PDB file of C-alpha atoms in Angstrom:
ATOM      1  CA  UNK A   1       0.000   0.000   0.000  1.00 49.00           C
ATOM      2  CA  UNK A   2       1.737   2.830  -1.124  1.00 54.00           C
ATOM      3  CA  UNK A   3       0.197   6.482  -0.824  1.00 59.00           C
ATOM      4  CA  UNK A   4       1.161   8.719  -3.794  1.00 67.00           C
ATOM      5  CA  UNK A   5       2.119  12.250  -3.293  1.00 70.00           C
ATOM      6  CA  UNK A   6       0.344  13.271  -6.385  1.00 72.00           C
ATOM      7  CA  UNK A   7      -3.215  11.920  -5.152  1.00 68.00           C
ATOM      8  CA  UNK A   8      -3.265  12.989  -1.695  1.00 67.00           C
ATOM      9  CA  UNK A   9      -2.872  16.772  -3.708  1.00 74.00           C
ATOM     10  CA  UNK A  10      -5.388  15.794  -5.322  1.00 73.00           C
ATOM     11  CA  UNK A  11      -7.525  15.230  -2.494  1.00 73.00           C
ATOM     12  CA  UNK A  12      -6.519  18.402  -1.240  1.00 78.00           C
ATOM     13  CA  UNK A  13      -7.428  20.431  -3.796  1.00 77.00           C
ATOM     14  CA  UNK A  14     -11.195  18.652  -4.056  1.00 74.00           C
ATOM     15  CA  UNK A  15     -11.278  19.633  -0.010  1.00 80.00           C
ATOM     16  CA  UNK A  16     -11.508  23.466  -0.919  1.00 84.00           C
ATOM     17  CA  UNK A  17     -14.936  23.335  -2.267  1.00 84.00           C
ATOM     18  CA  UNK A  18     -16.870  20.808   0.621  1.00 87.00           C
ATOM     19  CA  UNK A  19     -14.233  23.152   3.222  1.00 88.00           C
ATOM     20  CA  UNK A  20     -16.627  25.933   1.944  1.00 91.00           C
ATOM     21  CA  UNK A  21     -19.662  24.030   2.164  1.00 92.00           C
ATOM     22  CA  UNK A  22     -19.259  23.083   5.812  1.00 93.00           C
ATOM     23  CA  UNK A  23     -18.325  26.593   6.730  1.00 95.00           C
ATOM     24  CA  UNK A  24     -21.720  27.792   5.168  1.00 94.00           C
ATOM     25  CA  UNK A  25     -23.495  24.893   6.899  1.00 96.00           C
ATOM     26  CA  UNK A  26     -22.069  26.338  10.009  1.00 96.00           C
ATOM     27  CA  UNK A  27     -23.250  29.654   9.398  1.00 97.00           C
ATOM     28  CA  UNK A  28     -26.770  28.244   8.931  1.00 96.00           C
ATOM     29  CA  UNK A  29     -26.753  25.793  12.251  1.00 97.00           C
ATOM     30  CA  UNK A  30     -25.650  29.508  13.914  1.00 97.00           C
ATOM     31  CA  UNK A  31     -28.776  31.245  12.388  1.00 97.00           C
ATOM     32  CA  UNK A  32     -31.436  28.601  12.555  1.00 98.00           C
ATOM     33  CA  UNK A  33     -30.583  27.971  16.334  1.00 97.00           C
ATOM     34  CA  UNK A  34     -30.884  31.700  17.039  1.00 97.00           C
ATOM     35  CA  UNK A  35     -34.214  31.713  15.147  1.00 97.00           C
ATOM     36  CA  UNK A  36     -35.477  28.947  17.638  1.00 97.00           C
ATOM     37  CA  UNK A  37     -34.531  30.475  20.761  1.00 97.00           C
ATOM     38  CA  UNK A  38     -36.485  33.417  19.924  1.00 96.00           C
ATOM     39  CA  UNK A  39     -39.386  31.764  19.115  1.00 96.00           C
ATOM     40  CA  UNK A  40     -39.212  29.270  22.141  1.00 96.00           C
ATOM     41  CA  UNK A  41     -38.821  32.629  24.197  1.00 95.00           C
ATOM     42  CA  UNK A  42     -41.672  33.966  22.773  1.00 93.00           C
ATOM     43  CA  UNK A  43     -43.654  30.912  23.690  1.00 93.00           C
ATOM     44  CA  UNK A  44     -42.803  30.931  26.898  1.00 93.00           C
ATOM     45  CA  UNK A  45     -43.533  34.860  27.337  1.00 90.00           C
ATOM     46  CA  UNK A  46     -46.906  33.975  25.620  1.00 89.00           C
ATOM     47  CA  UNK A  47     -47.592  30.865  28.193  1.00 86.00           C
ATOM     48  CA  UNK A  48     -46.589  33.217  31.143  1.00 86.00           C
ATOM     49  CA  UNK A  49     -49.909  35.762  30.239  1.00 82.00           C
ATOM     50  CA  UNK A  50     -52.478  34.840  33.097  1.00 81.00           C
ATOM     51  CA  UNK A  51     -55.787  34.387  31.204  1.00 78.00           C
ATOM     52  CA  UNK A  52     -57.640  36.873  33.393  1.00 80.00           C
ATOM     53  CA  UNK A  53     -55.512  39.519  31.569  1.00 80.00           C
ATOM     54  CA  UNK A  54     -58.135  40.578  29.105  1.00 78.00           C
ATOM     55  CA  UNK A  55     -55.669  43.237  27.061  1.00 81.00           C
ATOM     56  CA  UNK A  56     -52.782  40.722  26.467  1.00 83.00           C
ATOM     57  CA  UNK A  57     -55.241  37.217  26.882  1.00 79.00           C
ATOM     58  CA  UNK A  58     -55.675  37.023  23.200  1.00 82.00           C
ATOM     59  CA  UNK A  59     -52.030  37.466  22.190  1.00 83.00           C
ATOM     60  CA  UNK A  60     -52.050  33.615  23.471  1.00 82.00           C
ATOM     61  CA  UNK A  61     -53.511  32.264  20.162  1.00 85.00           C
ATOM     62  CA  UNK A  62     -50.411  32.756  18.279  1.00 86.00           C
ATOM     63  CA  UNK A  63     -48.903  30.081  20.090  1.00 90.00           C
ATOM     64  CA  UNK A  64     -49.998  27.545  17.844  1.00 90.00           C
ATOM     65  CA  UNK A  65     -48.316  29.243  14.467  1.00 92.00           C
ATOM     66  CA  UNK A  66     -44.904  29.625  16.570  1.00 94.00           C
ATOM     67  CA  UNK A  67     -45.165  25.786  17.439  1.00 95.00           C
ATOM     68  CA  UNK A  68     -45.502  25.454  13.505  1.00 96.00           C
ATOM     69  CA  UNK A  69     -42.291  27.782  13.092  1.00 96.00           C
ATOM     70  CA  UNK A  70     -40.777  26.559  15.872  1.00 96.00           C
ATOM     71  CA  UNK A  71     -41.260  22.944  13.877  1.00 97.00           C
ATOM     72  CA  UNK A  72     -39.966  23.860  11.018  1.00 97.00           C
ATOM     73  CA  UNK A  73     -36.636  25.729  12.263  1.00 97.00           C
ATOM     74  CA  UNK A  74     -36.103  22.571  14.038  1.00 97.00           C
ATOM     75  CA  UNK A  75     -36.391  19.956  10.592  1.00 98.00           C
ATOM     76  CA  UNK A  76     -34.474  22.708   8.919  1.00 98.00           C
ATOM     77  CA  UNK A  77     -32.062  22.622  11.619  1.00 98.00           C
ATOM     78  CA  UNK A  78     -31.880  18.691  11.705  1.00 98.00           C
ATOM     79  CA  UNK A  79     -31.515  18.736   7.967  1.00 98.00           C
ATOM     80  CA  UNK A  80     -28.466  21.454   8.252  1.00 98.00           C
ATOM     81  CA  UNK A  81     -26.931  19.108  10.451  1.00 98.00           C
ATOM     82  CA  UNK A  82     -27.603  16.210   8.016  1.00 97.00           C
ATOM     83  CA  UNK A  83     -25.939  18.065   5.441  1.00 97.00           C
ATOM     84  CA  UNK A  84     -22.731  19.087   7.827  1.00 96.00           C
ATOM     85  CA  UNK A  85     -22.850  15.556   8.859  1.00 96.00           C
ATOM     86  CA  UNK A  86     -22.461  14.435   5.024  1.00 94.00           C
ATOM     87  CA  UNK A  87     -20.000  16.873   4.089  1.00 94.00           C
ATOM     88  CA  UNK A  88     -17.375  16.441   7.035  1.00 94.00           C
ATOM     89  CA  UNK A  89     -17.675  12.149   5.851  1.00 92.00           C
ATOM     90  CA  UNK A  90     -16.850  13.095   2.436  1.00 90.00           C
ATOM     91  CA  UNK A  91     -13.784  14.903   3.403  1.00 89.00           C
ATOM     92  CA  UNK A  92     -13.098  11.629   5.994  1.00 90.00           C
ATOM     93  CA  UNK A  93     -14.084   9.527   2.828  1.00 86.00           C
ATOM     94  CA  UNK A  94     -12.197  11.509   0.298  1.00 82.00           C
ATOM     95  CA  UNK A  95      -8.455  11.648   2.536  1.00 81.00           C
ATOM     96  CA  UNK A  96      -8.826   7.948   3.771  1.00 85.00           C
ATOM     97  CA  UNK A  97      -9.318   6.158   0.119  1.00 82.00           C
ATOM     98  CA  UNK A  98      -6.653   8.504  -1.189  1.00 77.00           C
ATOM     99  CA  UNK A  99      -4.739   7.684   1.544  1.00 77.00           C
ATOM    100  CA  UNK A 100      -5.423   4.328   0.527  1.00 80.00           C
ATOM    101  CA  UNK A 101      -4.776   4.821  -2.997  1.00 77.00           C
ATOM    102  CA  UNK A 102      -7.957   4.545  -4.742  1.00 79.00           C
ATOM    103  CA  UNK A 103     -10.067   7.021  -6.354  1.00 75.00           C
ATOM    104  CA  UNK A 104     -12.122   8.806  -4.316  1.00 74.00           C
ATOM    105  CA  UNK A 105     -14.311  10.654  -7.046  1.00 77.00           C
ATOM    106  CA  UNK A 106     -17.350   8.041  -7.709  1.00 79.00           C
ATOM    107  CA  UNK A 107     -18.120   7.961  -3.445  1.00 81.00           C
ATOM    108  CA  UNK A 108     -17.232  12.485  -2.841  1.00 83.00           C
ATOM    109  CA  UNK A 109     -19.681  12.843  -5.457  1.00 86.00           C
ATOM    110  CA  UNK A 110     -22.601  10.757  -4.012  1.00 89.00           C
ATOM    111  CA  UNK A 111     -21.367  12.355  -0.718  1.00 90.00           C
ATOM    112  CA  UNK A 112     -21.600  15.694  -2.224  1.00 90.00           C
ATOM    113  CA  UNK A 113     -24.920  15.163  -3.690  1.00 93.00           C
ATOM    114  CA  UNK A 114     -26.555  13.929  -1.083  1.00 95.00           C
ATOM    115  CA  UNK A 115     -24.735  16.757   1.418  1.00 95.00           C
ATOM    116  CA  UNK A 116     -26.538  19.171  -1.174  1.00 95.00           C
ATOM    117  CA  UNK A 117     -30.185  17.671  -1.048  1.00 97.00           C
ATOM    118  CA  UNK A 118     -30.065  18.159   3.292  1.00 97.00           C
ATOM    119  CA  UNK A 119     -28.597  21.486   2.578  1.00 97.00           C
ATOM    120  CA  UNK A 120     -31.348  22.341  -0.235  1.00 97.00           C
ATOM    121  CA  UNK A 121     -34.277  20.632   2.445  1.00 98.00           C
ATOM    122  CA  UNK A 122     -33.225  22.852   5.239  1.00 98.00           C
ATOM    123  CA  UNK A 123     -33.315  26.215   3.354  1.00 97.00           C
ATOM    124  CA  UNK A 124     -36.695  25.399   1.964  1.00 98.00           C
ATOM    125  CA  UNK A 125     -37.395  24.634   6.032  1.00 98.00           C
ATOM    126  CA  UNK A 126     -35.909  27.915   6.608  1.00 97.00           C
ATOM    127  CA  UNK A 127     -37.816  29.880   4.055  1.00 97.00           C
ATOM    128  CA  UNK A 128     -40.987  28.167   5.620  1.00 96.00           C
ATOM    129  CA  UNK A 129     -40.131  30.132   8.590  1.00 96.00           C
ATOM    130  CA  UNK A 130     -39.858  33.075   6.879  1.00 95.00           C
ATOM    131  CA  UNK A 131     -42.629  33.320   5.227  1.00 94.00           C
ATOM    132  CA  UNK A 132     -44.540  32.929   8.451  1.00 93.00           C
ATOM    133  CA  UNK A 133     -43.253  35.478  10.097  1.00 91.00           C
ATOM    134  CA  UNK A 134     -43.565  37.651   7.385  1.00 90.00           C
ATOM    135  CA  UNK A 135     -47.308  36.368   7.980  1.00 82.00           C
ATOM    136  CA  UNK A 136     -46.946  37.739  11.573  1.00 71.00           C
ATOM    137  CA  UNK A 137     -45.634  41.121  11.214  1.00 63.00           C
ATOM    138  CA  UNK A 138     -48.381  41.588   8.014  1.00 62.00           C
ATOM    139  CA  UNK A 139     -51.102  40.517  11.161  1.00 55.00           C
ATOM    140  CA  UNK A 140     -49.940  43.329  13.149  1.00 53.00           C
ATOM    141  CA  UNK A 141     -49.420  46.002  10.739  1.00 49.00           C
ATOM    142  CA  UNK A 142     -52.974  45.457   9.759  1.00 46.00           C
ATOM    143  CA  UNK A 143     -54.075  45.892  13.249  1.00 46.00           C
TER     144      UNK A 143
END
């Protein structure tokens, strides 16, 4: 088993681009768990309103559509993960079967694809979320 200098460059260079990829996948974990905290807060500042308040009382209904947000940040946020989870095997995958001295190619791109799909899922999770809080703050401007 011999490991050749020339493919473990190679491997190297095909790192840059998933390297990228996780650091964005980062990012997003960062925001999406930000996103939840503030709408778990705001459930639990909703739950706190004593139901004899009759000015602040009906503010209590909008629990249900943050449980629905507060849903969907949390599948987009499993499916980031997924996707971070994907990308830091194919750079595992990539480095040991070059280290090995096979091609690495056919298995980084089913890796990559499949990294991309979780990635794709989670922003359409995360542009759930946006649209229903845009949804929210259209409620109140109305009001």
């Amino acid at each position: 088993m011999s490991v050749e200098a020339d493919q473990l460059s190679t491997m190297i260079n095909h790192a840059v681009a998933p390297a990228f990829m996780l650091n964005g996948v980062a990012a997003m974990v960062a925001v999406l768990v930000n996103r939840i905290s503030g709408v778990t807060e705001r459930i639990r500042n909703l739950r706190e309103i004593d139901d004899g308040d009759v000015a602040r009382a009906p503010l209590k209904k909008g629990i249900g559509e943050l449980r629905r947000r507060e849903r969907l940040l949390n599948s987009a946020l499993y499916l980031a993960l997924l996707a971070g989870i994907g990308v830091t095997l194919l750079l595992l995958f990539g480095f040991v079967v070059a280290f090995l001295g096979y091609r690495h190619e056919p298995g980084a791109a089913v890796l990559f694809v499949a990294a991309l799909c979780f990635l794709a899922g989670s922003l359409f999770r995360f542009l759930q979320d946006i649209r229903l809080s845009q949804g929210e703050h259209d409620d109140r401007q109305l009001r």
